[in-house]
PDB file of C-alpha atoms and ligand atoms in Angstrom:
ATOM      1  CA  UNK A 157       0.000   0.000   0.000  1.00  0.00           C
ATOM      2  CA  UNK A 158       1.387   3.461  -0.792  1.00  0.00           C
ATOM      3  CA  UNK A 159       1.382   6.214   1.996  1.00  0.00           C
ATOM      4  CA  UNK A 160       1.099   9.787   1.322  1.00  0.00           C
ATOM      5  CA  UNK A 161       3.859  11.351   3.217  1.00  0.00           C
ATOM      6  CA  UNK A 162       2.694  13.315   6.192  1.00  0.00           C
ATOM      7  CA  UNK A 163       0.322  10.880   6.829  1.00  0.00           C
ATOM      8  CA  UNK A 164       0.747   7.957   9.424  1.00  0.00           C
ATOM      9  CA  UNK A 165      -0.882   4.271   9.094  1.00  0.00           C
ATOM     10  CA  UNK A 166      -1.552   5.478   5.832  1.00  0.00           C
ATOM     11  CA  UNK A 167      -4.604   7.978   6.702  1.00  0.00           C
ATOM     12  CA  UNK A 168      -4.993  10.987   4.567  1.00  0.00           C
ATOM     13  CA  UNK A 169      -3.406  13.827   5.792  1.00  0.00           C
ATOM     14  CA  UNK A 170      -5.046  16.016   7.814  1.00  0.00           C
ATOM     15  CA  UNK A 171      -7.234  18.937   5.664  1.00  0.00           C
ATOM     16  CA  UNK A 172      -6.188  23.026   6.922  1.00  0.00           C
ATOM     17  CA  UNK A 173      -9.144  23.956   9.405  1.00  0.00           C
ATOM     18  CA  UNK A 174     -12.394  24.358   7.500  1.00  0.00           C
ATOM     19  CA  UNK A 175     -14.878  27.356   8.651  1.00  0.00           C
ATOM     20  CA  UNK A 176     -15.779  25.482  12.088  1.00  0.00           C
ATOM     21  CA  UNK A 177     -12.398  27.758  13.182  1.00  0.00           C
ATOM     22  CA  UNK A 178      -8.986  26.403  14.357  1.00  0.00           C
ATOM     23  CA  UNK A 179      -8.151  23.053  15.358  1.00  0.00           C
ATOM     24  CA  UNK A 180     -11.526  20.890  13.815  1.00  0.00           C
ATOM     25  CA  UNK A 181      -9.917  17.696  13.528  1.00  0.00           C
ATOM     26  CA  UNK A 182      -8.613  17.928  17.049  1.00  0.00           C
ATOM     27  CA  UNK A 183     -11.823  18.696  18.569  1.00  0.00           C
ATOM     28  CA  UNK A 184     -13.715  15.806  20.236  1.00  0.00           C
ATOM     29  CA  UNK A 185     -17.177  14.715  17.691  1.00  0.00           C
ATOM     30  CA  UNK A 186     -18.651  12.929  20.823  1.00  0.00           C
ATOM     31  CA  UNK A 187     -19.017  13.651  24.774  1.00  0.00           C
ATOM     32  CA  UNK A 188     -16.033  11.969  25.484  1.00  0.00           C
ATOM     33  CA  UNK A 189     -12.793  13.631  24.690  1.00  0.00           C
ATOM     34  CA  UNK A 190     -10.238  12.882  22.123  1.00  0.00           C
ATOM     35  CA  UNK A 191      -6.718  12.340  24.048  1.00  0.00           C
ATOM     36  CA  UNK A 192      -3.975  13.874  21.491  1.00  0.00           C
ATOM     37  CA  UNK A 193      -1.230  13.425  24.793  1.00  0.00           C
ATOM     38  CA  UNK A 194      -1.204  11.905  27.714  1.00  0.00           C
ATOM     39  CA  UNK A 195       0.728  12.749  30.211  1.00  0.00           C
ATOM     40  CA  UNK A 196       2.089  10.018  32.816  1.00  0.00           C
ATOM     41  CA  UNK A 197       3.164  10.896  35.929  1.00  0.00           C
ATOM     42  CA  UNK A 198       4.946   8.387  38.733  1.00  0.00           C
ATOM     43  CA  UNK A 199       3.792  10.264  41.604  1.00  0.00           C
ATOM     44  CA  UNK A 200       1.177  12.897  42.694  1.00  0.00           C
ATOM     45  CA  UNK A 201       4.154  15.030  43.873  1.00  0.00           C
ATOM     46  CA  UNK A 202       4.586  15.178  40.000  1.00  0.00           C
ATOM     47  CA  UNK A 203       1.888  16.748  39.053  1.00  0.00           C
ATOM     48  CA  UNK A 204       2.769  20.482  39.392  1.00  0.00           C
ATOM     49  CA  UNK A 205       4.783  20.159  36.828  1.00  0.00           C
ATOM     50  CA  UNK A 206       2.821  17.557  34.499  1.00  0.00           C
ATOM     51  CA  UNK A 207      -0.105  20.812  34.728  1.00  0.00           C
ATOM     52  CA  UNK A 208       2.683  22.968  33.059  1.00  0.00           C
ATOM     53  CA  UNK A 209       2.371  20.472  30.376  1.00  0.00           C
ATOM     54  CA  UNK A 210      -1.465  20.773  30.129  1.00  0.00           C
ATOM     55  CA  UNK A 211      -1.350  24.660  30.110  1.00  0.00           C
ATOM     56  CA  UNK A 212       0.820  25.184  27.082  1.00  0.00           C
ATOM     57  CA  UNK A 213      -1.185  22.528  25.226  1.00  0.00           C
ATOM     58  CA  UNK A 214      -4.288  23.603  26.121  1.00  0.00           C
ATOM     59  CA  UNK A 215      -3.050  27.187  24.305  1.00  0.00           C
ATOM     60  CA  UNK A 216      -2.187  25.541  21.355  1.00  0.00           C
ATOM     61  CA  UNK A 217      -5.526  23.713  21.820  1.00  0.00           C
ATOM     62  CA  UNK A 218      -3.863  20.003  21.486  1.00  0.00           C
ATOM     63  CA  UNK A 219      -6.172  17.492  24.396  1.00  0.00           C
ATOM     64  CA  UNK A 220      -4.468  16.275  26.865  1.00  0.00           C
ATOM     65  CA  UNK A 221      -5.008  13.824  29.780  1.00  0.00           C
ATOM     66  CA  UNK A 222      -3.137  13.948  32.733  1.00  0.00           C
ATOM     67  CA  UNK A 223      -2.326  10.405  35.018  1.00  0.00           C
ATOM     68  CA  UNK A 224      -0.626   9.374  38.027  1.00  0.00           C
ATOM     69  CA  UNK A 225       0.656   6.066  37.452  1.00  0.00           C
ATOM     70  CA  UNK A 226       4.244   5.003  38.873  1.00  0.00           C
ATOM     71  CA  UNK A 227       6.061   2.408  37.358  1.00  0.00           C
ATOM     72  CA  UNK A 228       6.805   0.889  40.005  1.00  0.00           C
ATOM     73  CA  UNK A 229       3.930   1.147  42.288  1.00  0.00           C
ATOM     74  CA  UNK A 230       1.011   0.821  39.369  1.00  0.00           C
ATOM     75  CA  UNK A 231       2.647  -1.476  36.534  1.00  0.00           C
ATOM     76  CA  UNK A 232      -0.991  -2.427  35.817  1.00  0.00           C
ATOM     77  CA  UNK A 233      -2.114   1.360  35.527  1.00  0.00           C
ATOM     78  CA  UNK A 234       0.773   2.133  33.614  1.00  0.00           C
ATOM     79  CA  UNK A 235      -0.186  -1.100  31.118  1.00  0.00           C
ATOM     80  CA  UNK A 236      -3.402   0.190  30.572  1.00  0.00           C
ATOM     81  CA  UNK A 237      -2.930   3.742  29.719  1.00  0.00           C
ATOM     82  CA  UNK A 238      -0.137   2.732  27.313  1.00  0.00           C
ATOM     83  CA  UNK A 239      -2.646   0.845  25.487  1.00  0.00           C
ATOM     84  CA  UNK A 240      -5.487   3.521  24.638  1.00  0.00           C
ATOM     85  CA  UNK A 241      -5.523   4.022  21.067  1.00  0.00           C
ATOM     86  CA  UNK A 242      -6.519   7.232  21.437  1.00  0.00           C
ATOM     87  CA  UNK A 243      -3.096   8.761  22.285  1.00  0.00           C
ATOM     88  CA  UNK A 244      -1.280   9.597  19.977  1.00  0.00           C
ATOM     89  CA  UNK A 245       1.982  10.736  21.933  1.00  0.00           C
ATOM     90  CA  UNK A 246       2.806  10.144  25.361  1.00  0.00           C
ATOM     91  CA  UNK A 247       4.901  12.140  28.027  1.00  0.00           C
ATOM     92  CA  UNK A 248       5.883  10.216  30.106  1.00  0.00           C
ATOM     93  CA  UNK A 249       7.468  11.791  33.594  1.00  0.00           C
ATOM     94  CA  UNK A 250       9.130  11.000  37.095  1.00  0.00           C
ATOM     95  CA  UNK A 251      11.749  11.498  39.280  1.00  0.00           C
ATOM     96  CA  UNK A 252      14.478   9.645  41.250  1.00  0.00           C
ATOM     97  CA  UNK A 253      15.263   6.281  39.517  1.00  0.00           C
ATOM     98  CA  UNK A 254      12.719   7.674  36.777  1.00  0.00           C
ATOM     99  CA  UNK A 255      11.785   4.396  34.806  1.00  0.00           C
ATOM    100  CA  UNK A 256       8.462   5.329  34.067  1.00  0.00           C
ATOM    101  CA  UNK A 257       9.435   6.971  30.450  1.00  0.00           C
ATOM    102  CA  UNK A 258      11.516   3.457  29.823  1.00  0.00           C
ATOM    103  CA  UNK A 259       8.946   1.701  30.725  1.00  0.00           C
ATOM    104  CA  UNK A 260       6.305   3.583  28.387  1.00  0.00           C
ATOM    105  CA  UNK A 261       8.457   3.033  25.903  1.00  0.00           C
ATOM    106  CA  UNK A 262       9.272  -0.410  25.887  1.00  0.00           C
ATOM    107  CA  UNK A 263       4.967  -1.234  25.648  1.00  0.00           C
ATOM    108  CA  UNK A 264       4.231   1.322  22.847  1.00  0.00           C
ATOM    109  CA  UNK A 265       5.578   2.209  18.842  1.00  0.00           C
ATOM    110  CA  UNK A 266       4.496   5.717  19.821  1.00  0.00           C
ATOM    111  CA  UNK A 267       6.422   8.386  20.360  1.00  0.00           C
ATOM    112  CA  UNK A 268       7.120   8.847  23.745  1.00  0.00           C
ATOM    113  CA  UNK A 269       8.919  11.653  25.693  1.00  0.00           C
ATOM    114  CA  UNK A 270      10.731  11.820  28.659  1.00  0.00           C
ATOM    115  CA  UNK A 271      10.743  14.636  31.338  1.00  0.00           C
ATOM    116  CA  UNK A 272      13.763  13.834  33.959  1.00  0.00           C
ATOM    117  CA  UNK A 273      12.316  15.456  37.659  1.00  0.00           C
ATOM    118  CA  UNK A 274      14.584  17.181  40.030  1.00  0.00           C
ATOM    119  CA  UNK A 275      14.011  15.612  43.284  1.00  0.00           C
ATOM    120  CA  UNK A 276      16.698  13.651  44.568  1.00  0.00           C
ATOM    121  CA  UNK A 277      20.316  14.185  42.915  1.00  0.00           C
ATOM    122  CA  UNK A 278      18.858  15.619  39.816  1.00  0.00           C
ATOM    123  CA  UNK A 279      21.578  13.606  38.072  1.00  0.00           C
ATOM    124  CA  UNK A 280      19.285  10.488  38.858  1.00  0.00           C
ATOM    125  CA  UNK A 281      16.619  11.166  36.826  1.00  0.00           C
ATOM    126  CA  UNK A 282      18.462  12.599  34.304  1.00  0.00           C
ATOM    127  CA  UNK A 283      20.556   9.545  33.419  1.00  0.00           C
ATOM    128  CA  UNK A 284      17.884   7.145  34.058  1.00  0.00           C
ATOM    129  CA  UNK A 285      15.640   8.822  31.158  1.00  0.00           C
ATOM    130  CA  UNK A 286      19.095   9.778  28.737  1.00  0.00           C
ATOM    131  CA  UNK A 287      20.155   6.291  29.184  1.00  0.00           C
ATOM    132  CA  UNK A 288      18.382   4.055  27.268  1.00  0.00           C
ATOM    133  CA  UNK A 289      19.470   0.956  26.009  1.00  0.00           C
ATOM    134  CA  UNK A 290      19.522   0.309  22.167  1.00  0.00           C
ATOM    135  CA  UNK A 291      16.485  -0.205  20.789  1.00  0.00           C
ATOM    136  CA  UNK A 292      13.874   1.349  23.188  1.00  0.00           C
ATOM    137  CA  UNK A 293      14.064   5.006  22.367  1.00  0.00           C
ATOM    138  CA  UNK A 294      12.491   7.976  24.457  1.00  0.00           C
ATOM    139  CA  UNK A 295      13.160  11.446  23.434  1.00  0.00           C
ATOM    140  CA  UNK A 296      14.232  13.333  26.560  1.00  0.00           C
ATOM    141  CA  UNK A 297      14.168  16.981  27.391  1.00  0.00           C
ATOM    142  CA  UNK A 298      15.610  18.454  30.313  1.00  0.00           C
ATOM    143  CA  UNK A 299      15.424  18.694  33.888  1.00  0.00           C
ATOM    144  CA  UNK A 300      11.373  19.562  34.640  1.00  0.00           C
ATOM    145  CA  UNK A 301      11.688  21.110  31.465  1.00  0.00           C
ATOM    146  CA  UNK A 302       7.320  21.111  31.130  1.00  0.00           C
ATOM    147  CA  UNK A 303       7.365  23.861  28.361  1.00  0.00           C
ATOM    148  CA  UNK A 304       9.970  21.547  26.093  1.00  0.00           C
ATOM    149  CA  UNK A 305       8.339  18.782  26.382  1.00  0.00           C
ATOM    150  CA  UNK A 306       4.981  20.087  25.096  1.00  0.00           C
ATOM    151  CA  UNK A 307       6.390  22.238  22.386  1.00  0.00           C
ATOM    152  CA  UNK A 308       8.348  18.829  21.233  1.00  0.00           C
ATOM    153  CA  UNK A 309       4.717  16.934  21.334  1.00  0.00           C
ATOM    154  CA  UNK A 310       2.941  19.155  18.992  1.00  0.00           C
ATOM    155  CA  UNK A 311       6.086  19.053  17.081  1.00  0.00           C
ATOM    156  CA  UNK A 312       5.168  16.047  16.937  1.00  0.00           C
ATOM    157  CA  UNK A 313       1.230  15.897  16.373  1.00  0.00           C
ATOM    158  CA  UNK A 314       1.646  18.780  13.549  1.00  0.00           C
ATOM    159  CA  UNK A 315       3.004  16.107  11.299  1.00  0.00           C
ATOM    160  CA  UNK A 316      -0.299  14.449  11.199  1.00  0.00           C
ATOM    161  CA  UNK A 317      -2.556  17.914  11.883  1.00  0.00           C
ATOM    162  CA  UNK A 318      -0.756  20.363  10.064  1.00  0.00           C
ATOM    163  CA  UNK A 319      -2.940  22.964  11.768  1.00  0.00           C
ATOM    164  CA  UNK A 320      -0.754  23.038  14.491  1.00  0.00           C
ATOM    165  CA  UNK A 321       2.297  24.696  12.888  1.00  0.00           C
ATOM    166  CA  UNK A 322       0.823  28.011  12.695  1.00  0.00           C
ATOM    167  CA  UNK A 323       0.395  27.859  16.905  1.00  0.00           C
ATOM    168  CA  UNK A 324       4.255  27.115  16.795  1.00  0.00           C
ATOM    169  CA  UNK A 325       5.163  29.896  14.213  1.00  0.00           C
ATOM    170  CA  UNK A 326       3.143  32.158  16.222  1.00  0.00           C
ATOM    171  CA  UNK A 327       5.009  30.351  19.583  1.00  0.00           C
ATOM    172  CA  UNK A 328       8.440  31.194  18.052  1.00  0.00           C
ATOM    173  CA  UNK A 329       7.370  34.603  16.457  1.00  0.00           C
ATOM    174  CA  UNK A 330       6.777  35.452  20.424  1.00  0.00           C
ATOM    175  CA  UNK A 331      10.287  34.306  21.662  1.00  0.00           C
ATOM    176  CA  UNK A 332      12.146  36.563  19.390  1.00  0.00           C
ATOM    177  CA  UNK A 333      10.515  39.693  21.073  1.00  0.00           C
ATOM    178  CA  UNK A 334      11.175  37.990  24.908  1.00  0.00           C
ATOM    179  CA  UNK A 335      14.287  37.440  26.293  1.00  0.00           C
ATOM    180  CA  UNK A 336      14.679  33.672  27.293  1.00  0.00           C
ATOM    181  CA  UNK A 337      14.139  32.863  30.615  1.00  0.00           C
ATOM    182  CA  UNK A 338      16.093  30.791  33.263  1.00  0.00           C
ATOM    183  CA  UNK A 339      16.675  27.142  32.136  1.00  0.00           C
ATOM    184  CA  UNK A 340      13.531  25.466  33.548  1.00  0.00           C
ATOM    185  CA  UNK A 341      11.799  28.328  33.824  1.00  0.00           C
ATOM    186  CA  UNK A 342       8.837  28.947  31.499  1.00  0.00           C
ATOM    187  CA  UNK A 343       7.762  31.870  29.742  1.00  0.00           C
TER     188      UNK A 343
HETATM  189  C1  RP5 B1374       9.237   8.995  41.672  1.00  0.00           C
HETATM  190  O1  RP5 B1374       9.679   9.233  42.929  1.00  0.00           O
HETATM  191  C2  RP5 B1374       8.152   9.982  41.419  1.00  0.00           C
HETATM  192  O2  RP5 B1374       8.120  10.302  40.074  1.00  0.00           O
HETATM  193  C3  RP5 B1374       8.517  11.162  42.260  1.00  0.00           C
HETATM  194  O3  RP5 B1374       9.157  12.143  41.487  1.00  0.00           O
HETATM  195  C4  RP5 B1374       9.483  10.577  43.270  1.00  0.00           C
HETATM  196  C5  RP5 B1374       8.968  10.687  44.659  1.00  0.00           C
HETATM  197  O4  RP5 B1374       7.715  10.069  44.732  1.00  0.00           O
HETATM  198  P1  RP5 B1374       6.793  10.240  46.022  1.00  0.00           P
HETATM  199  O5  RP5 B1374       7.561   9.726  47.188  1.00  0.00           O
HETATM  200  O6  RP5 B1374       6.463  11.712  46.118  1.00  0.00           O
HETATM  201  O7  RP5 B1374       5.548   9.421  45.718  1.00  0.00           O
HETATM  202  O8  RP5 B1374       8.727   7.708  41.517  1.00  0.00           O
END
């Protein structure tokens, strides 16, 4: 079967937003919402950060879903969100020993991307995302770096909605009037 480029498992490629406004194929046809990202996170002491994630994609208008579900402590949890085929990338984030992304990985072809939390060492989390061994790839960002790893997702999700790269023009238009802030730091 031939696939268009821009267009994964061979579905047409997303159409420019028709006169229902921005973001139509994103939006959610029924009651329940369409996840675009889901967000993992191992503990609830996460989850400040993980709603930094949420607030930048809610701008650009992407869905998200936000979970606590360690990879240690919830291996069951973590199973099942990996497996909703409504996600199309995941983010994946935790502290400490910070297996949760590797984890993720290892269960799903999707994209998944890492977000190293500084709670112990810092260096801890850091490695244990970086790290991976052959094969099982997660794209890491930096230390609670929450704005880089949404900006990477719909990155990401504008190859198959193609709406979404005017929200990161206008995103980088922004930076080049603001001075960058501290690393970590969001706008
Ligand atoms: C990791 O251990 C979590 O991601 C969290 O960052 C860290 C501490 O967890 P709690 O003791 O707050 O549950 O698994």
């Amino acid at each position: 079967m031939k696939v268009r480029a821009n267009s994964p498992q061979g579905t047409p490629r997303a159409r420019r937003p028709g006169p229902g406004g921005p973001h139509t194929l994103l939006r959610p046809r029924s009651s329940r919402p369409v996840v675009k990202v889901t967000v993992l996170v191992g503990s609830k002491s996460d989850l400040e950060v993980a709603e930094k994630v949420r607030a930048r994609l809610d701008e650009f208008h992407v869905p998200c879903e936000v979970h606590v579900a360690s990879a240690h402590r919830q291996p069951d949890k973590v199973d099942r969100l990996v497996h909703d085929p409504a996600t199309d990338v995941f983010i994946a984030m935790a502290g400490l020993s910070a297996a949760l992304p590797g984890v993720v990985a290892a269960r799903t072809l999707k994209p998944v991307i890492g977000v190293p939390l500084n709670r112990g060492l810092g260096l801890d989390s850091l490695l244990s995302v970086v790290q991976m061994p052959p094969g099982i790839p997660v794209a890491s960002v930096g230390l609670d770096a929450a704005e880089n790893a949404a900006l990477l997702a719909t990155a990401i999700l504008a190859l198959k909605y193609p709406e979404l790269e005017g929200e990161l023009q206008k995103y980088r238009a922004k930076w080049r009037d603001e001075p960058a802030p501290a690393p970590g730091k969001s706008p």
